[in-house]
């Protein structure tokens, strides 16, 4: 089918507007490992993490990234997720079977790290973590024998307690989360009875969202329309308020494929609406974030590109990257700022500033 000249002109103008609105700047990480974790604190300070004991921090907006000394007891760990609380405090999560899944914390800008928790389940495998505030956080791991593995801290990580099985719905066979960007948990709110969280999971043939409205005491689960398999499903979730959220993913073995890989909710995750082509994402996307300061704008990024939505995830357009950039695994915006960082393969790091 031929494309009309008018449509071609509109697409060209849209691409030009997005290109002018975007400002991706490549930065030098000093490492070659894949960086799947990034966490922005403010306009100057951000943290990144990844394979081969990679832990990095910038204090000058990305002009210089410093490789931090890893924990003394770490050996070939893959730090898939990092969550910064402030300029000097951050948590790093390593993945892997059994004791390789660990949580470390620094309070001195990465000069030293303390082991807070180490998985004791032989079949255990941690996937991601996030925090409501300096004291309250969550970790999710793959299910074991039909039981979800969710940990909660209420004291800044001094103790990590498993959510009791009775408070959780049963897990499906093989149900777990993809440890791809540290963003398969989203949180909202403060105060014990106001802390909400959403966790995305996948099992062969089904993708689901777990939800708590009371800081992790009780959980419910709903199905979503995203396609799921051993290599496909939901990779990321984010909410801009208690009602409006977006999930993205796809098949990481087919990064260019754009089939059933995004959905949105306007009722707090009770129901999810699939975004169908040609309005959907232009490929596999490992992370989605609401653009701070905007009403309904979102950015989704994957190893082979990026997309933007300005209508709460209902429609998406390809978002041009800078020359030489293929894509990224993780994305984080500094709180309240249209400025963030993305990280990815071969030590890739880039700063992102948006005018609108």
mmCIF file of N, CA and C in Angstrom, residues 179-254:
data_model
loop_
_atom_site.group_PDB
_atom_site.id
_atom_site.type_symbol
_atom_site.label_atom_id
_atom_site.label_comp_id
_atom_site.label_asym_id
_atom_site.label_seq_id
_atom_site.Cartn_x
_atom_site.Cartn_y
_atom_site.Cartn_z
ATOM 1 N N UNK A 179 15.299 -10.105 34.625
ATOM 2 C CA UNK A 179 16.277 -9.208 35.249
ATOM 3 C C UNK A 179 16.991 -8.418 34.162
ATOM 4 N N UNK A 180 16.236 -7.528 33.496
ATOM 5 C CA UNK A 180 16.777 -6.848 32.325
ATOM 6 C C UNK A 180 17.089 -5.382 32.486
ATOM 7 N N UNK A 181 16.458 -4.709 33.459
ATOM 8 C CA UNK A 181 16.675 -3.264 33.578
ATOM 9 C C UNK A 181 16.431 -2.742 34.991
ATOM 10 N N UNK A 182 16.128 -3.626 35.914
ATOM 11 C CA UNK A 182 15.841 -3.191 37.277
ATOM 12 C C UNK A 182 14.558 -2.415 37.410
ATOM 13 N N UNK A 183 13.668 -2.544 36.419
ATOM 14 C CA UNK A 183 12.461 -1.712 36.445
ATOM 15 C C UNK A 183 11.179 -2.534 36.359
ATOM 16 N N UNK A 184 11.218 -3.789 36.846
ATOM 17 C CA UNK A 184 9.971 -4.545 36.858
ATOM 18 C C UNK A 184 9.220 -4.400 38.173
ATOM 19 N N UNK A 185 9.591 -3.377 38.972
ATOM 20 C CA UNK A 185 8.818 -2.962 40.145
ATOM 21 C C UNK A 185 8.585 -1.457 40.032
ATOM 22 N N UNK A 186 7.362 -1.021 40.309
ATOM 23 C CA UNK A 186 7.044 0.408 40.408
ATOM 24 C C UNK A 186 6.401 0.659 41.761
ATOM 25 N N UNK A 187 6.736 1.783 42.384
ATOM 26 C CA UNK A 187 6.160 2.107 43.694
ATOM 27 C C UNK A 187 5.567 3.509 43.667
ATOM 28 N N UNK A 188 4.676 3.748 44.632
ATOM 29 C CA UNK A 188 3.983 5.024 44.715
ATOM 30 C C UNK A 188 3.542 5.239 46.151
ATOM 31 N N UNK A 189 3.671 6.487 46.643
ATOM 32 C CA UNK A 189 3.087 6.851 47.921
ATOM 33 C C UNK A 189 4.027 6.736 49.096
ATOM 34 N N UNK A 190 3.541 7.176 50.252
ATOM 35 C CA UNK A 190 4.275 7.118 51.502
ATOM 36 C C UNK A 190 3.284 6.895 52.633
ATOM 37 N N UNK A 191 3.797 6.543 53.806
ATOM 38 C CA UNK A 191 2.912 6.194 54.901
ATOM 39 C C UNK A 191 2.521 4.740 54.799
ATOM 40 N N UNK A 192 2.494 4.024 55.908
ATOM 41 C CA UNK A 192 2.342 2.573 55.895
ATOM 42 C C UNK A 192 1.147 2.093 55.093
ATOM 43 N N UNK A 193 0.023 2.783 55.196
ATOM 44 C CA UNK A 193 -1.180 2.334 54.515
ATOM 45 C C UNK A 193 -1.377 2.993 53.157
ATOM 46 N N UNK A 194 -0.364 3.713 52.684
ATOM 47 C CA UNK A 194 -0.489 4.401 51.404
ATOM 48 C C UNK A 194 0.604 3.982 50.417
ATOM 49 N N UNK A 195 1.461 3.066 50.815
ATOM 50 C CA UNK A 195 2.539 2.641 49.924
ATOM 51 C C UNK A 195 2.027 1.565 48.968
ATOM 52 N N UNK A 196 1.982 1.931 47.697
ATOM 53 C CA UNK A 196 1.554 0.969 46.677
ATOM 54 C C UNK A 196 2.765 0.480 45.895
ATOM 55 N N UNK A 197 2.639 -0.709 45.340
ATOM 56 C CA UNK A 197 3.681 -1.257 44.473
ATOM 57 C C UNK A 197 3.049 -2.174 43.437
ATOM 58 N N UNK A 198 3.674 -2.215 42.269
ATOM 59 C CA UNK A 198 3.261 -3.095 41.183
ATOM 60 C C UNK A 198 4.497 -3.867 40.710
ATOM 61 N N UNK A 199 4.386 -5.167 40.584
ATOM 62 C CA UNK A 199 5.481 -6.024 40.127
ATOM 63 C C UNK A 199 5.004 -6.804 38.912
ATOM 64 N N UNK A 200 5.791 -6.785 37.839
ATOM 65 C CA UNK A 200 5.409 -7.511 36.624
ATOM 66 C C UNK A 200 6.105 -8.863 36.587
ATOM 67 N N UNK A 201 5.343 -9.898 36.212
ATOM 68 C CA UNK A 201 5.867 -11.256 36.161
ATOM 69 C C UNK A 201 5.443 -11.935 34.864
ATOM 70 N N UNK A 202 6.125 -13.030 34.565
ATOM 71 C CA UNK A 202 5.851 -13.772 33.343
ATOM 72 C C UNK A 202 6.004 -15.264 33.592
ATOM 73 N N UNK A 203 5.163 -16.025 32.924
ATOM 74 C CA UNK A 203 5.289 -17.478 32.878
ATOM 75 C C UNK A 203 4.901 -17.888 31.465
ATOM 76 N N UNK A 204 5.228 -19.085 31.038
ATOM 77 C CA UNK A 204 4.885 -19.482 29.666
ATOM 78 C C UNK A 204 3.397 -19.287 29.366
ATOM 79 N N UNK A 205 3.108 -18.352 28.450
ATOM 80 C CA UNK A 205 1.740 -18.116 28.020
ATOM 81 C C UNK A 205 0.987 -17.043 28.777
ATOM 82 N N UNK A 206 1.521 -16.546 29.915
ATOM 83 C CA UNK A 206 0.790 -15.540 30.688
ATOM 84 C C UNK A 206 1.743 -14.503 31.279
ATOM 85 N N UNK A 207 1.320 -13.240 31.199
ATOM 86 C CA UNK A 207 2.042 -12.147 31.861
ATOM 87 C C UNK A 207 1.091 -11.515 32.863
ATOM 88 N N UNK A 208 1.601 -11.172 34.050
ATOM 89 C CA UNK A 208 0.723 -10.706 35.118
ATOM 90 C C UNK A 208 1.348 -9.532 35.867
ATOM 91 N N UNK A 209 0.503 -8.857 36.646
ATOM 92 C CA UNK A 209 0.956 -7.746 37.497
ATOM 93 C C UNK A 209 0.474 -8.002 38.912
ATOM 94 N N UNK A 210 1.427 -8.067 39.842
ATOM 95 C CA UNK A 210 1.121 -8.148 41.266
ATOM 96 C C UNK A 210 0.978 -6.743 41.822
ATOM 97 N N UNK A 211 0.048 -6.535 42.750
ATOM 98 C CA UNK A 211 -0.199 -5.203 43.301
ATOM 99 C C UNK A 211 -0.424 -5.275 44.801
ATOM 100 N N UNK A 212 0.205 -4.344 45.537
ATOM 101 C CA UNK A 212 -0.072 -4.153 46.952
ATOM 102 C C UNK A 212 -0.427 -2.696 47.188
ATOM 103 N N UNK A 213 -1.379 -2.454 48.070
ATOM 104 C CA UNK A 213 -1.777 -1.085 48.419
ATOM 105 C C UNK A 213 -1.444 -0.751 49.864
ATOM 106 N N UNK A 214 -0.754 -1.680 50.559
ATOM 107 C CA UNK A 214 -0.475 -1.455 51.983
ATOM 108 C C UNK A 214 0.977 -1.762 52.347
ATOM 109 N N UNK A 215 1.896 -1.384 51.458
ATOM 110 C CA UNK A 215 3.305 -1.551 51.765
ATOM 111 C C UNK A 215 3.804 -2.979 51.729
ATOM 112 N N UNK A 216 3.080 -3.867 51.079
ATOM 113 C CA UNK A 216 3.541 -5.230 50.910
ATOM 114 C C UNK A 216 2.926 -6.242 51.841
ATOM 115 N N UNK A 217 1.937 -5.841 52.627
ATOM 116 C CA UNK A 217 1.303 -6.789 53.552
ATOM 117 C C UNK A 217 0.382 -7.761 52.827
ATOM 118 N N UNK A 218 -0.382 -7.251 51.860
ATOM 119 C CA UNK A 218 -1.319 -8.083 51.097
ATOM 120 C C UNK A 218 -1.158 -7.789 49.609
ATOM 121 N N UNK A 219 -1.333 -8.835 48.793
ATOM 122 C CA UNK A 219 -1.101 -8.712 47.362
ATOM 123 C C UNK A 219 -2.243 -9.350 46.574
ATOM 124 N N UNK A 220 -2.528 -8.743 45.405
ATOM 125 C CA UNK A 220 -3.450 -9.314 44.428
ATOM 126 C C UNK A 220 -2.720 -9.413 43.090
ATOM 127 N N UNK A 221 -3.272 -10.165 42.162
ATOM 128 C CA UNK A 221 -2.633 -10.334 40.863
ATOM 129 C C UNK A 221 -3.681 -10.283 39.762
ATOM 130 N N UNK A 222 -3.318 -9.676 38.621
ATOM 131 C CA UNK A 222 -4.199 -9.625 37.453
ATOM 132 C C UNK A 222 -3.397 -10.017 36.206
ATOM 133 N N UNK A 223 -4.113 -10.549 35.230
ATOM 134 C CA UNK A 223 -3.494 -10.875 33.949
ATOM 135 C C UNK A 223 -3.389 -9.624 33.078
ATOM 136 N N UNK A 224 -2.435 -9.644 32.154
ATOM 137 C CA UNK A 224 -2.293 -8.568 31.178
ATOM 138 C C UNK A 224 -2.324 -9.166 29.779
ATOM 139 N N UNK A 225 -2.521 -8.342 28.754
ATOM 140 C CA UNK A 225 -2.600 -8.861 27.380
ATOM 141 C C UNK A 225 -1.253 -9.013 26.680
ATOM 142 N N UNK A 226 -0.133 -8.738 27.361
ATOM 143 C CA UNK A 226 1.154 -8.881 26.685
ATOM 144 C C UNK A 226 1.500 -10.352 26.476
ATOM 145 N N UNK A 227 2.015 -10.641 25.283
ATOM 146 C CA UNK A 227 2.415 -12.002 24.954
ATOM 147 C C UNK A 227 3.576 -12.436 25.839
ATOM 148 N N UNK A 228 3.554 -13.698 26.290
ATOM 149 C CA UNK A 228 4.592 -14.206 27.188
ATOM 150 C C UNK A 228 5.072 -15.574 26.739
ATOM 151 N N UNK A 229 6.379 -15.794 26.919
ATOM 152 C CA UNK A 229 7.000 -17.087 26.619
ATOM 153 C C UNK A 229 8.285 -17.147 27.431
ATOM 154 N N UNK A 230 9.128 -18.121 27.129
ATOM 155 C CA UNK A 230 10.394 -18.226 27.852
ATOM 156 C C UNK A 230 11.295 -17.025 27.605
ATOM 157 N N UNK A 231 11.108 -16.338 26.480
ATOM 158 C CA UNK A 231 11.964 -15.196 26.149
ATOM 159 C C UNK A 231 11.188 -13.893 25.978
ATOM 160 N N UNK A 232 9.878 -13.932 26.206
ATOM 161 C CA UNK A 232 9.051 -12.744 25.966
ATOM 162 C C UNK A 232 8.107 -12.500 27.119
ATOM 163 N N UNK A 233 7.715 -11.238 27.256
ATOM 164 C CA UNK A 233 6.756 -10.863 28.283
ATOM 165 C C UNK A 233 6.936 -9.416 28.690
ATOM 166 N N UNK A 234 6.530 -9.095 29.922
ATOM 167 C CA UNK A 234 6.686 -7.741 30.442
ATOM 168 C C UNK A 234 8.083 -7.604 31.041
ATOM 169 N N UNK A 235 8.761 -6.521 30.683
ATOM 170 C CA UNK A 235 10.086 -6.250 31.230
ATOM 171 C C UNK A 235 10.104 -5.045 32.159
ATOM 172 N N UNK A 236 9.103 -4.178 32.059
ATOM 173 C CA UNK A 236 9.172 -2.934 32.819
ATOM 174 C C UNK A 236 7.778 -2.406 33.101
ATOM 175 N N UNK A 237 7.635 -1.748 34.256
ATOM 176 C CA UNK A 237 6.380 -1.107 34.642
ATOM 177 C C UNK A 237 6.698 0.216 35.312
ATOM 178 N N UNK A 238 5.831 1.212 35.079
ATOM 179 C CA UNK A 238 5.967 2.491 35.763
ATOM 180 C C UNK A 238 4.594 3.135 35.885
ATOM 181 N N UNK A 239 4.405 3.900 36.946
ATOM 182 C CA UNK A 239 3.162 4.639 37.174
ATOM 183 C C UNK A 239 3.496 6.108 37.375
ATOM 184 N N UNK A 240 2.664 6.985 36.797
ATOM 185 C CA UNK A 240 2.851 8.427 37.018
ATOM 186 C C UNK A 240 2.019 8.916 38.186
ATOM 187 N N UNK A 241 0.968 8.207 38.515
ATOM 188 C CA UNK A 241 0.168 8.455 39.707
ATOM 189 C C UNK A 241 -0.481 7.129 40.082
ATOM 190 N N UNK A 242 -1.414 7.128 41.008
ATOM 191 C CA UNK A 242 -1.972 5.863 41.482
ATOM 192 C C UNK A 242 -2.882 5.174 40.460
ATOM 193 N N UNK A 243 -3.256 5.866 39.397
ATOM 194 C CA UNK A 243 -4.169 5.306 38.412
ATOM 195 C C UNK A 243 -3.504 4.982 37.084
ATOM 196 N N UNK A 244 -2.579 5.826 36.631
ATOM 197 C CA UNK A 244 -2.070 5.730 35.265
ATOM 198 C C UNK A 244 -0.690 5.073 35.227
ATOM 199 N N UNK A 245 -0.635 3.928 34.524
ATOM 200 C CA UNK A 245 0.612 3.197 34.400
ATOM 201 C C UNK A 245 0.793 2.608 33.023
ATOM 202 N N UNK A 246 2.030 2.191 32.721
ATOM 203 C CA UNK A 246 2.376 1.600 31.431
ATOM 204 C C UNK A 246 3.278 0.396 31.677
ATOM 205 N N UNK A 247 3.080 -0.666 30.926
ATOM 206 C CA UNK A 247 3.982 -1.809 30.909
ATOM 207 C C UNK A 247 4.507 -2.002 29.496
ATOM 208 N N UNK A 248 5.780 -2.409 29.380
ATOM 209 C CA UNK A 248 6.381 -2.653 28.058
ATOM 210 C C UNK A 248 7.244 -3.906 28.131
ATOM 211 N N UNK A 249 7.566 -4.434 26.973
ATOM 212 C CA UNK A 249 8.433 -5.605 26.903
ATOM 213 C C UNK A 249 8.567 -6.086 25.485
ATOM 214 N N UNK A 250 8.315 -7.377 25.307
ATOM 215 C CA UNK A 250 8.496 -7.995 24.002
ATOM 216 C C UNK A 250 9.357 -9.237 24.136
ATOM 217 N N UNK A 251 9.996 -9.615 23.054
ATOM 218 C CA UNK A 251 10.841 -10.805 23.007
ATOM 219 C C UNK A 251 12.294 -10.366 22.872
ATOM 220 N N UNK A 252 13.111 -10.640 23.900
ATOM 221 C CA UNK A 252 14.490 -10.162 23.847
ATOM 222 C C UNK A 252 15.333 -10.924 22.826
ATOM 223 N N UNK A 253 14.793 -12.013 22.301
ATOM 224 C CA UNK A 253 15.481 -12.726 21.228
ATOM 225 C C UNK A 253 15.132 -12.151 19.853
ATOM 226 N N UNK A 254 14.106 -11.284 19.812
ATOM 227 C CA UNK A 254 13.692 -10.639 18.564
ATOM 228 C C UNK A 254 13.522 -9.147 18.834
#
